[in-house]
CSV table of C-alpha atoms in Angstrom, one decimal:
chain,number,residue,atom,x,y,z
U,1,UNK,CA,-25.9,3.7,24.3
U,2,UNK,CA,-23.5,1.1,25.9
U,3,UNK,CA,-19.7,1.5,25.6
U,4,UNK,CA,-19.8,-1.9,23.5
U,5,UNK,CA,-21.8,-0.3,20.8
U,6,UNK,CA,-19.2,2.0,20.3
U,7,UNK,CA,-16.2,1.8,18.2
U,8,UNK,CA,-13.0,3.4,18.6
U,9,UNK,CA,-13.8,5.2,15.1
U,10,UNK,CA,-16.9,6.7,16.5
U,11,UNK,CA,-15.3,8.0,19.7
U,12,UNK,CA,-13.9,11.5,19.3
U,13,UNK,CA,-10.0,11.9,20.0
U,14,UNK,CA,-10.8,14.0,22.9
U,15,UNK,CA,-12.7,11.7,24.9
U,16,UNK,CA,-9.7,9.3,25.4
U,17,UNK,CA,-9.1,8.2,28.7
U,18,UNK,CA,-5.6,9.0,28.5
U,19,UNK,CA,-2.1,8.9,26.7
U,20,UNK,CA,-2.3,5.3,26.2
U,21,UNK,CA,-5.9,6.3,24.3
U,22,UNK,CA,-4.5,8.4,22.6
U,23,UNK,CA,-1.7,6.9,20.8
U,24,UNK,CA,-3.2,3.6,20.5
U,25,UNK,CA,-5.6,5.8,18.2
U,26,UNK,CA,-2.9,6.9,16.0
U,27,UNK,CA,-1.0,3.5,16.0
U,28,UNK,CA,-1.6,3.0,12.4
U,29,UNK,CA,0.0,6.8,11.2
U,30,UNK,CA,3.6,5.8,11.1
U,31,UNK,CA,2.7,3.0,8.7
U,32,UNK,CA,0.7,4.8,6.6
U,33,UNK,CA,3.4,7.5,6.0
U,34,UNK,CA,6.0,5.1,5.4
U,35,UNK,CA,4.2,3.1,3.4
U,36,UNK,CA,2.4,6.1,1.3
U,37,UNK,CA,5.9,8.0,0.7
U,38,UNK,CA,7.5,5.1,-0.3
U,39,UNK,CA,4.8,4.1,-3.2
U,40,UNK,CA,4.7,7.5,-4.2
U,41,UNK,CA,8.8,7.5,-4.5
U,42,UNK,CA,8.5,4.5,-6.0
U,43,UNK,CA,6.1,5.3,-8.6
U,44,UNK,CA,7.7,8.5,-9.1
U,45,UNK,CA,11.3,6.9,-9.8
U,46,UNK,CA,9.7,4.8,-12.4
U,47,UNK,CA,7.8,7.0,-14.3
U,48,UNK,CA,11.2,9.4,-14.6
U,49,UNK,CA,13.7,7.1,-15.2
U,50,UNK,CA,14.0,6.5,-18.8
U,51,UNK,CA,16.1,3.5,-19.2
U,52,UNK,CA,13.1,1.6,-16.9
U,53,UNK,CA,10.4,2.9,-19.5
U,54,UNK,CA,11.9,0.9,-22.0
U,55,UNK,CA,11.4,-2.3,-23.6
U,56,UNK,CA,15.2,-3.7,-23.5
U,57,UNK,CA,18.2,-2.8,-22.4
U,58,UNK,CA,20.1,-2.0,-19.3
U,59,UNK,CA,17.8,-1.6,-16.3
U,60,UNK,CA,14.7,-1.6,-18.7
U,61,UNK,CA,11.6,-3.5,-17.1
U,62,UNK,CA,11.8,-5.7,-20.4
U,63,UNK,CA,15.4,-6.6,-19.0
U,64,UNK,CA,14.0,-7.4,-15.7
U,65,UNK,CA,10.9,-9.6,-16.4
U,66,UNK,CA,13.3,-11.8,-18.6
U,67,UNK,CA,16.1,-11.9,-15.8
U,68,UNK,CA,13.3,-13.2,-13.5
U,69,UNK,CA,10.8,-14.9,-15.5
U,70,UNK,CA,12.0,-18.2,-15.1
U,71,UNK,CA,12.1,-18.3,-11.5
U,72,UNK,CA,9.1,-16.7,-10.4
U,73,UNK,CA,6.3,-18.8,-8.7
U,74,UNK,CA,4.1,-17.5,-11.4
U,75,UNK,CA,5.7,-16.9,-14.6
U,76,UNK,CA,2.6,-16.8,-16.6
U,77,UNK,CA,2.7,-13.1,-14.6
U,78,UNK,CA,5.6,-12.5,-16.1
U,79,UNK,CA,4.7,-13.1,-19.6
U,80,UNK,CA,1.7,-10.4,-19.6
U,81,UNK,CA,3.6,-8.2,-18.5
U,82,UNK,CA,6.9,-9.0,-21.2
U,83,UNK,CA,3.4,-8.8,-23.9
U,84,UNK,CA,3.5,-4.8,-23.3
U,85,UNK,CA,6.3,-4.0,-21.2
U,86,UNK,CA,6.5,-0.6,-21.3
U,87,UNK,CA,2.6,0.0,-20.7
U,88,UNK,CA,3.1,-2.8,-18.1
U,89,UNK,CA,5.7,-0.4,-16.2
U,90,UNK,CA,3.4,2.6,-16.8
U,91,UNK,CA,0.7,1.4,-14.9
U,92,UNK,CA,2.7,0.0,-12.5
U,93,UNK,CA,4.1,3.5,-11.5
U,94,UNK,CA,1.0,4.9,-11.6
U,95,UNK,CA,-0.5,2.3,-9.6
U,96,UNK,CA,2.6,2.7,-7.0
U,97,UNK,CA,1.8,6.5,-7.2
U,98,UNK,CA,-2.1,6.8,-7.0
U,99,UNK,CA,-1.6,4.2,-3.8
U,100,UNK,CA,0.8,6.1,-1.8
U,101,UNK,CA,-1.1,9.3,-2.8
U,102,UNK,CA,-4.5,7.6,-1.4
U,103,UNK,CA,-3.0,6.2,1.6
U,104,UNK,CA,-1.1,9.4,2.9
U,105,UNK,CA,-3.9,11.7,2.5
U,106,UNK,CA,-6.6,8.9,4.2
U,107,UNK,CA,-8.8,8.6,1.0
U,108,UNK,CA,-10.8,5.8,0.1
U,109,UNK,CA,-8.0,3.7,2.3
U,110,UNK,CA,-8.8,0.2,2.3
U,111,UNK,CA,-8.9,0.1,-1.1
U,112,UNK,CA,-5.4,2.0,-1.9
U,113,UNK,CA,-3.8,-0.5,0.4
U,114,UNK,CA,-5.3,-3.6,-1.0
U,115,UNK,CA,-4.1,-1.9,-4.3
U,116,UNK,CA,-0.8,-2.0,-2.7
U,117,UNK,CA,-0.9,-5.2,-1.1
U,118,UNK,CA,-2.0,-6.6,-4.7
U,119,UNK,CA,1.2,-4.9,-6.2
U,120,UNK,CA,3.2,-6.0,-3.4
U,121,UNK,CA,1.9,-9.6,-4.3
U,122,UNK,CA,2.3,-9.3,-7.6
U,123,UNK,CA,6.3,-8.4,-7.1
U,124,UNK,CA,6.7,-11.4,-4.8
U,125,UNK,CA,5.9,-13.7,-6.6
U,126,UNK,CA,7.6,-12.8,-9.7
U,127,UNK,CA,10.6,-10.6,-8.8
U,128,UNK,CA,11.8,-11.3,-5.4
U,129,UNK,CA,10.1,-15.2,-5.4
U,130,UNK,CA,13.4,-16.5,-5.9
U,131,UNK,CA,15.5,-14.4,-3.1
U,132,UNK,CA,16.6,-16.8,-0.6
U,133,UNK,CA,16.5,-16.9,2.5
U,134,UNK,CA,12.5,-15.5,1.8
U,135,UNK,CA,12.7,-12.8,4.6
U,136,UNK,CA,15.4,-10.9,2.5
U,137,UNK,CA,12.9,-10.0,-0.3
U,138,UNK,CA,11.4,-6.9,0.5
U,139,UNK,CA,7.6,-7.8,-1.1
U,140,UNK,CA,6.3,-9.9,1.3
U,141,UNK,CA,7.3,-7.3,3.9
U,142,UNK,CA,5.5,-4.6,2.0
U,143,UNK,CA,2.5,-7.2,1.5
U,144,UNK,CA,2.1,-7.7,5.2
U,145,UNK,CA,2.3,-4.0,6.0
U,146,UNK,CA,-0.7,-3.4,4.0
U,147,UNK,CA,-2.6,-5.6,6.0
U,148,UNK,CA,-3.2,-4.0,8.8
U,149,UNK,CA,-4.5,-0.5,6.4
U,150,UNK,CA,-7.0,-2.8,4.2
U,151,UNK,CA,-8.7,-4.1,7.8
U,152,UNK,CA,-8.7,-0.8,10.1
U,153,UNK,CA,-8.6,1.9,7.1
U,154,UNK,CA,-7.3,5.3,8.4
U,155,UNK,CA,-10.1,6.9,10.8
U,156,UNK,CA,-7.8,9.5,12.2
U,157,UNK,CA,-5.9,12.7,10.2
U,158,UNK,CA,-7.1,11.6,6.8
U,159,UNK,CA,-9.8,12.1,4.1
U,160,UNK,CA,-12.1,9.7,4.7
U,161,UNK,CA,-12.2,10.6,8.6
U,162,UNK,CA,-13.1,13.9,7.3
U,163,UNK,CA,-16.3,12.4,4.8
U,164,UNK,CA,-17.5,10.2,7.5
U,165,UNK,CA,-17.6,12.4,10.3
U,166,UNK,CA,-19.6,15.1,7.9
U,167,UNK,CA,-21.9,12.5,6.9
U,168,UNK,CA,-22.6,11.6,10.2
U,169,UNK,CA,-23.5,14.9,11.2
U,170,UNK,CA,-26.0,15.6,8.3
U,171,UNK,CA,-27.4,12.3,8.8
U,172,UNK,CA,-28.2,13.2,12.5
């Protein structure tokens, strides 16, 4: 076999060269933490704060999606969610939560953080389209962090390292 046909998924940790190996292999870890423990806060504070669950009223998601309904790139977004706000900001918290739960442990990656990246889209264009100067809105942050999980997926210290590497050895 040729060191091209190899990628650096297939190679096992210890047959790096070196530190720079080594860490380069890791490189993605830091963002999958912060970006797994922040979706599951995220989801978490939703689901348990009341006033959020609620239709209307003071820091309701009902009260939100009308304070930014008419300047989102996309209001038609907005009015889906206004149609069933409260399961609207159920399965957003749950969506938050199964996405950060799936991208810390390394399972079924790619697709948690194009989850993520979806609802990091979805939040840009409605809630913090209209902060200006753009780069102070968090989303499009968020949506560009995902980007580099949804292409490499977590090979290293996760789940799916774990199934692959099994199935390769039965397959072999």
């Amino acid at each position: 076999m040729n060191r091209t046909d190899v990628s650096a998924a297939d190679v096992p940790p210890e047959a790096g060269a070196g530190l720079r190996d080594r860490t380069a292999r890791y490189a993605l870890l830091p963002l999958r933490i912060f970006l797994g423990v922040t979706f599951v806060y995220a989801g978490l504070d939703k689901l348990t704060d009341s006033a959020f669950l609620s239709a209307s009223g003071p820091g309701s998601i009902g009260e939100l999606m009308h304070g930014v309904r008419d300047t989102s790139a996309v209001p038609a977004l907005v009015d889906l969610a206004l149609k069933a706000p409260v399961g609207f900001a159920v399965a957003l918290a749950v969506g938050e939560l199964l996405v950060g739960l799936g991208v810390l442990a390394g399972l079924l990656t790619r697709i948690a953080a194009t989850g993520g990246a979806l609802i990091s889209l979805s939040l840009w264009l409605t809630v913090s389209w209209a902060v200006s100067p753009y780069y102070y809105g968090n989303d499009l942050a968020y949506l560009m962090a995902w980007l580099p999980l949804i292409l490499a997926g977590a090979p290293y210290l996760s789940l799916d390292g774990l199934l692959r590497s099994r199935r390769s050895r039965r397959t072999a």
